[in-house]
Amino acid sequence: MKEKASPINIIWISIILISIASAAWLGKMSDLSLALFEESKAAVKLAIGLIGAMAFWLGMMKILEEAGALNLIAKIVAPVMSKLFPEIPKNHPAIGAIVMNMSANMLGMGNAATPFGINAMQELDKLNGKKGRATNAMCLFLAINTSSVTLLPLGVITIRASAGAKDPASILIPTLLATIVSTTVAIIMSKLLQRTTPDCATTEEVTEVTTKSEEKPKVKASLKQKIAAFLFISAIFSGMVYQIVTTDKNALSFTSIVKTVSDWLIPLIITVILLFGYLRNVKIYETLCIGAKEGFNTAVRIIPFMVAIFAAVGMFKASGAMEIMINLLNPLTSLVGMPAEALPMALMRPLSGSGAFGIMSSIVENDPDSFLSFLVSVMQGSTETTFYVLALYFGAVSIKNSRHALPAALCADFAGIMAAVAFCHLFW
């Protein structure tokens, strides 16, 4: 029996055909053709640009894996994860990678979150009984990723602060609440929709993988290693204290504090990973290079998937179909309190991260203390670029049948946008 087409197939074909029809009626065929080639080129450039970050962070993940940190993390969060992902065996490396990804997303560290997420998807694929078809765990992980709870939307706060907003961090609470709503919807919809098609992981495969991924024997650090690690940590934190003491108190502002937090987060995480690996006698450099090689191969493998998504989104925007959709939906969105000016942001967010960020930045720059600026800032911080994430994560493991992942993620996006509107009206 022939397998049913994945929802992404239908949506992708529809976007392309609607774009061509719209361009034909509006006389924008030249714009459409130009967008097709420009966005395809942009997708390849972005994928190549990801190679460095992906290679480095997957190298870091390899160090954590060799040091046994992922199994340790898996044990700590096992009660929660076993409820969310019953298909994943206890102490499987996928659990640790998922937690690292979610933690990075919560802290607004998108550059680090992406490699962690790809690594998690690759670990989940090891449990996949039917390659090329997404499992329940993969679908749920992707849906959660597109609606991840955000504690510190540092990028958005920085933009608001630099634009001169009186209270740049006022978006923190509504953003957190909106992401809680969207993540809850993502989980519920994934669990409901997974009943429509059977999962493809088998008990026998799960048992086999569990046996192979058992925790490695613990290696005790020597006294020299402990002293060296202590000295490094002392040097770093002494530097932190020195910077705080010597900084002119009058020069301190919210913008500078946010920037400092952003600057310190990633180096501190790298320090913790390297020292943990060092104390567990991991061959740091060699292990990093092995992980980096895997990252390089992954970055190359996702290019076709990204080209397909970027080309479709670019054609949709250039053809005028986006404007038509905005005009059609405007009467409906005004009923729920969404200003017409915010609708492009709501529609662009699942399609293009850079496009949505540009819209948000422009609105904030023009009037940083308006309700519209407040709303688009919360939208930016509380939703994710669904089609990009789907192409990136599923492309990394060559998933062609996404099953219910896209419908669940889009439901979460819709819930996040509606929640953002509601909480913005509540907190404004």
XYZ file of C-alpha atoms in Angstrom:
428
model
C 0.000 0.000 0.000
C 1.338 3.404 -1.015
C 2.147 5.716 1.906
C 0.060 8.867 2.227
C 1.783 12.143 1.303
C 3.171 14.215 4.169
C 1.399 17.538 4.992
C 4.565 19.454 4.082
C 4.248 18.147 0.497
C 0.745 19.563 0.115
C 1.631 22.863 1.784
C 4.823 23.308 -0.243
C 3.100 22.618 -3.581
C 0.205 24.918 -2.595
C 2.562 27.780 -1.724
C 4.376 27.455 -5.060
C 1.195 27.249 -7.188
C -0.575 30.047 -5.287
C 2.521 32.219 -5.711
C 2.637 31.618 -9.478
C -1.116 32.280 -9.858
C -0.865 35.452 -7.785
C 2.143 36.698 -9.762
C 0.267 36.009 -13.015
C -2.692 38.161 -11.966
C -0.603 40.945 -10.420
C 2.014 41.060 -13.172
C 4.891 40.101 -10.860
C 6.401 37.201 -12.783
C 9.824 38.864 -13.021
C 9.821 39.495 -9.246
C 8.787 35.889 -8.678
C 11.605 34.502 -10.839
C 14.163 36.778 -9.199
C 12.995 35.754 -5.705
C 13.276 32.071 -6.640
C 16.955 32.379 -7.566
C 17.864 34.860 -4.806
C 16.258 32.856 -1.999
C 17.740 29.582 -3.266
C 21.162 31.223 -3.195
C 20.461 32.668 0.267
C 19.534 29.195 1.570
C 22.862 27.748 0.437
C 24.789 30.701 1.906
C 22.976 30.313 5.215
C 23.642 26.565 5.298
C 27.335 27.155 4.583
C 27.375 29.846 7.264
C 25.945 27.314 9.713
C 28.815 24.878 9.144
C 31.207 26.600 11.547
C 28.748 26.990 14.429
C 27.311 23.527 13.887
C 30.726 21.869 13.742
C 31.879 23.602 16.939
C 28.743 22.978 19.006
C 28.330 19.379 17.895
C 31.962 18.991 18.937
C 30.963 20.328 22.357
C 28.086 17.850 22.450
C 30.505 15.029 21.661
C 32.637 16.048 24.653
C 29.542 16.016 26.898
C 28.587 12.610 25.530
C 32.050 11.118 26.096
C 32.165 12.607 29.587
C 28.818 11.018 30.465
C 27.088 14.366 30.990
C 24.159 13.572 28.699
C 23.359 10.424 30.671
C 23.639 12.439 33.889
C 21.233 15.074 32.549
C 18.889 12.315 31.344
C 18.765 10.814 34.855
C 17.948 14.186 36.462
C 15.055 15.001 34.111
C 13.904 11.397 33.614
C 10.564 11.774 35.501
C 9.433 14.635 33.245
C 10.885 13.296 30.002
C 9.428 9.807 30.481
C 5.964 11.396 30.514
C 6.615 13.572 27.465
C 8.659 11.058 25.466
C 7.672 7.524 26.571
C 9.218 6.155 23.335
C 12.745 7.190 24.373
C 14.578 4.663 26.585
C 15.732 5.684 30.042
C 19.216 7.320 30.039
C 19.316 7.510 26.227
C 21.643 10.299 24.916
C 18.670 11.873 23.102
C 17.245 13.021 26.452
C 20.379 14.972 27.340
C 20.540 16.569 23.883
C 16.852 17.573 24.057
C 17.369 19.181 27.469
C 20.446 21.085 26.230
C 18.444 22.345 23.248
C 15.498 23.459 25.378
C 17.794 25.157 27.892
C 19.569 27.113 25.148
C 16.211 28.185 23.680
C 14.975 29.315 27.094
C 18.029 31.538 27.467
C 17.643 32.956 23.962
C 20.846 31.354 22.638
C 19.645 30.372 19.173
C 23.162 29.752 17.817
C 23.814 27.097 20.444
C 20.247 25.712 20.473
C 20.297 24.728 16.786
C 23.267 22.302 16.929
C 21.918 20.806 20.170
C 18.549 20.314 18.474
C 20.104 18.680 15.420
C 22.099 16.365 17.665
C 18.887 15.450 19.525
C 17.145 14.689 16.216
C 20.061 12.492 15.128
C 19.883 10.556 18.406
C 16.126 10.156 17.980
C 16.684 8.825 14.470
C 18.718 5.971 15.968
C 15.453 4.797 17.526
C 13.585 5.135 14.245
C 12.212 1.846 12.960
C 11.398 3.316 9.555
C 14.042 5.720 8.227
C 12.709 8.761 6.397
C 9.485 8.810 8.424
C 9.198 10.886 11.593
C 8.523 9.115 14.892
C 6.176 10.408 17.585
C 9.157 11.631 19.614
C 10.564 13.525 16.606
C 7.230 15.216 15.895
C 6.758 16.243 19.524
C 10.325 17.513 19.819
C 9.960 19.628 16.678
C 6.599 21.047 17.811
C 8.040 21.957 21.226
C 11.046 23.522 19.505
C 8.876 25.849 17.444
C 7.112 27.055 20.598
C 9.879 26.749 23.185
C 9.350 28.447 26.563
C 11.482 31.601 26.602
C 12.860 33.005 29.866
C 15.207 35.614 28.378
C 14.420 36.941 24.881
C 17.726 38.846 24.984
C 17.846 39.701 21.275
C 14.443 41.395 21.297
C 15.159 43.243 24.558
C 18.433 44.532 23.108
C 16.651 45.874 20.009
C 14.051 47.626 22.190
C 16.725 49.079 24.443
C 18.814 50.387 21.545
C 15.685 51.977 20.026
C 15.173 53.951 23.251
C 12.185 52.124 24.767
C 11.455 53.311 28.329
C 11.065 49.774 29.664
C 12.733 47.330 27.231
C 12.266 44.324 29.547
C 8.500 44.832 29.893
C 8.026 42.040 27.327
C 9.517 39.385 29.645
C 6.311 38.304 31.441
C 3.945 38.349 28.425
C 6.563 36.525 26.317
C 7.002 33.838 28.979
C 3.236 33.369 29.350
C 2.668 33.278 25.572
C 5.365 30.617 25.117
C 3.893 28.547 27.951
C 0.554 28.605 26.117
C 2.100 27.749 22.732
C 4.230 24.941 24.194
C 1.216 23.466 25.993
C -0.764 23.508 22.740
C 2.210 21.941 20.900
C 2.296 19.036 23.369
C -1.470 18.510 23.383
C -1.811 18.636 19.587
C 1.157 16.310 19.072
C -0.297 13.760 21.477
C -3.734 13.973 19.844
C -2.525 13.871 16.237
C -0.087 10.995 16.773
C -3.088 8.697 17.177
C -3.985 9.191 13.501
C -0.885 7.293 12.304
C 1.067 4.531 14.071
C 4.577 5.178 15.357
C 7.502 3.417 13.677
C 9.861 2.685 16.592
C 9.808 -0.941 17.754
C 10.402 -2.388 21.217
C 13.213 -4.628 19.956
C 15.128 -1.700 18.434
C 14.638 0.421 21.536
C 15.974 -2.331 23.780
C 19.025 -2.790 21.584
C 19.880 0.902 21.504
C 19.379 1.195 25.254
C 21.922 -1.537 25.862
C 24.479 0.095 23.601
C 24.079 3.549 25.119
C 24.585 2.569 28.723
C 26.587 4.977 30.829
C 30.357 4.638 30.620
C 32.394 3.821 33.733
C 33.127 6.865 35.867
C 36.706 8.132 35.818
C 37.961 10.003 38.871
C 39.893 13.226 38.312
C 43.371 13.464 39.797
C 44.337 16.111 42.351
C 46.328 17.981 39.664
C 43.278 18.120 37.401
C 41.074 19.413 40.204
C 43.604 22.129 41.094
C 43.958 23.166 37.430
C 40.167 23.346 37.005
C 39.838 25.376 40.216
C 42.510 27.828 39.059
C 40.816 28.340 35.697
C 37.412 28.925 37.300
C 38.962 31.302 39.819
C 40.700 33.260 37.050
C 37.490 33.618 35.034
C 35.301 34.666 37.949
C 37.992 36.997 39.263
C 37.892 38.680 35.877
C 34.122 38.983 36.179
C 34.413 40.601 39.630
C 37.167 42.925 38.366
C 34.976 44.106 35.472
C 32.064 44.799 37.829
C 34.224 46.708 40.322
C 36.065 48.812 37.734
C 33.027 49.659 35.593
C 31.823 53.215 35.975
C 28.505 52.937 37.834
C 27.149 55.948 35.926
C 27.804 54.130 32.643
C 25.680 51.165 33.694
C 22.385 50.987 31.860
C 19.866 48.293 31.113
C 21.262 47.961 27.599
C 24.800 47.407 28.853
C 23.626 44.876 31.468
C 21.688 42.865 28.864
C 24.678 42.971 26.522
C 26.985 41.793 29.317
C 24.684 38.856 30.134
C 24.600 37.906 26.440
C 28.383 38.166 26.153
C 29.061 35.992 29.221
C 26.541 33.178 28.697
C 28.182 31.266 25.850
C 31.804 31.527 27.109
C 30.691 30.281 30.537
C 28.866 27.319 28.987
C 31.963 26.455 26.934
C 34.086 26.669 30.104
C 31.781 24.313 32.011
C 31.732 21.769 29.146
C 35.515 21.784 28.661
C 36.325 21.523 32.365
C 33.754 18.773 32.881
C 35.285 16.802 30.019
C 38.783 17.470 31.334
C 37.896 16.230 34.816
C 36.406 13.074 33.268
C 39.647 12.430 31.318
C 38.063 12.962 27.908
C 40.494 13.633 25.049
C 39.083 17.105 24.479
C 40.672 18.116 21.176
C 40.294 14.746 19.446
C 36.696 14.368 20.619
C 35.824 17.907 19.521
C 37.183 17.204 16.037
C 35.150 13.994 15.734
C 31.973 15.870 16.662
C 32.885 18.766 14.363
C 33.241 16.383 11.435
C 29.722 15.104 12.090
C 28.523 18.727 12.230
C 30.114 19.499 8.874
C 28.435 16.502 7.219
C 25.079 17.450 8.756
C 25.291 21.062 7.530
C 25.891 19.874 3.961
C 23.037 17.352 4.154
C 20.398 19.977 5.082
C 21.047 22.216 2.035
C 18.389 20.649 -0.292
C 15.689 20.941 2.391
C 16.542 24.572 3.128
C 16.593 25.482 -0.572
C 13.083 24.050 -0.991
C 11.659 26.022 1.948
C 13.478 29.304 1.207
C 12.466 29.237 -2.463
C 8.784 28.701 -1.610
C 8.713 31.456 1.020
C 10.569 33.900 -1.252
C 8.143 33.266 -4.131
C 5.158 33.670 -1.794
C 6.359 37.097 -0.661
C 7.447 38.352 -4.100
C 4.245 37.279 -5.863
C 2.004 39.529 -3.783
C 0.188 36.515 -2.269
C 1.283 37.606 1.216
C -0.380 41.030 0.762
C -3.577 39.418 -0.509
C -3.666 37.116 2.526
C -3.126 40.057 4.882
C -6.018 41.984 3.320
C -8.307 38.948 3.548
C -7.454 38.215 7.185
C -7.451 41.802 8.456
C -11.223 41.918 9.293
C -10.850 38.728 11.356
C -7.696 39.763 13.235
C -9.160 43.146 14.154
C -11.913 41.283 16.046
C -9.339 39.778 18.440
C -7.539 43.062 19.015
C -4.611 42.606 16.627
C -3.711 45.845 14.816
C -3.547 45.556 11.024
C 0.123 46.614 11.133
C 0.980 43.526 13.233
C -0.567 41.028 10.811
C 2.489 40.897 8.470
C 4.585 39.998 11.503
C 2.172 37.205 12.524
C 2.177 35.698 9.032
C 5.903 36.134 8.437
C 7.095 34.615 11.728
C 6.502 30.930 10.815
C 7.929 31.479 7.319
C 11.032 33.643 7.650
C 13.034 34.451 10.774
C 15.038 37.245 9.153
C 11.881 38.700 7.553
C 10.009 38.720 10.868
C 13.002 40.181 12.702
C 13.220 42.948 10.085
C 9.524 43.809 10.483
C 9.832 43.830 14.270
C 12.982 45.966 14.238
C 11.429 48.496 11.861
C 8.279 48.897 13.981
C 10.250 49.160 17.232
C 12.658 51.689 15.711
C 9.806 53.919 14.509
C 7.874 53.999 17.788
C 9.527 51.961 20.591
C 6.928 52.781 23.258
C 3.747 52.061 21.286
C 1.388 49.125 21.798
C 2.228 47.907 18.292
C 5.931 47.838 19.151
C 5.166 45.995 22.388
C 3.016 43.423 20.559
C 5.445 42.596 17.725
C 8.274 42.297 20.266
C 6.319 39.682 22.212
C 5.416 37.889 18.964
C 9.091 37.757 17.974
C 10.104 36.372 21.356
C 7.281 33.865 21.747
C 7.159 32.076 18.377
C 9.655 30.371 16.061
C 10.311 30.039 12.328
C 8.415 26.778 11.915
C 9.220 25.959 8.291
C 12.913 26.738 8.790
C 13.132 24.542 11.896
C 11.287 21.733 10.128
C 13.605 21.888 7.106
C 16.699 22.116 9.310
C 15.965 19.393 11.857
C 14.206 16.898 9.613
C 16.695 17.587 6.812
C 19.531 16.626 9.173
C 18.178 13.071 9.356
C 16.614 12.943 5.861
C 13.010 12.816 7.081
C 10.674 13.065 4.101
C 7.404 12.120 5.790
C 6.904 14.594 8.644
C 3.562 13.018 9.683
C 1.763 15.314 12.144
C 4.769 17.501 13.046
C 3.791 20.472 10.864
C 0.079 20.645 11.839
C 1.023 20.445 15.540
C 3.685 23.144 15.127
C 1.331 25.460 13.203
C -1.358 25.031 15.878
C 1.261 26.028 18.460
C 2.223 29.055 16.347
C -1.402 30.169 16.123
C -1.877 29.696 19.869
C 1.329 31.652 20.543
C 0.212 34.585 18.379
C -3.252 34.694 19.962
C -1.743 34.404 23.449
C 0.708 37.214 22.636
C -2.198 39.483 21.630
C -4.181 38.608 24.767
C -1.291 39.040 27.219
C -0.134 42.263 25.554
C -3.596 43.770 26.074
C -3.521 42.501 29.669
C -0.067 43.895 30.540
C -0.126 47.097 28.455
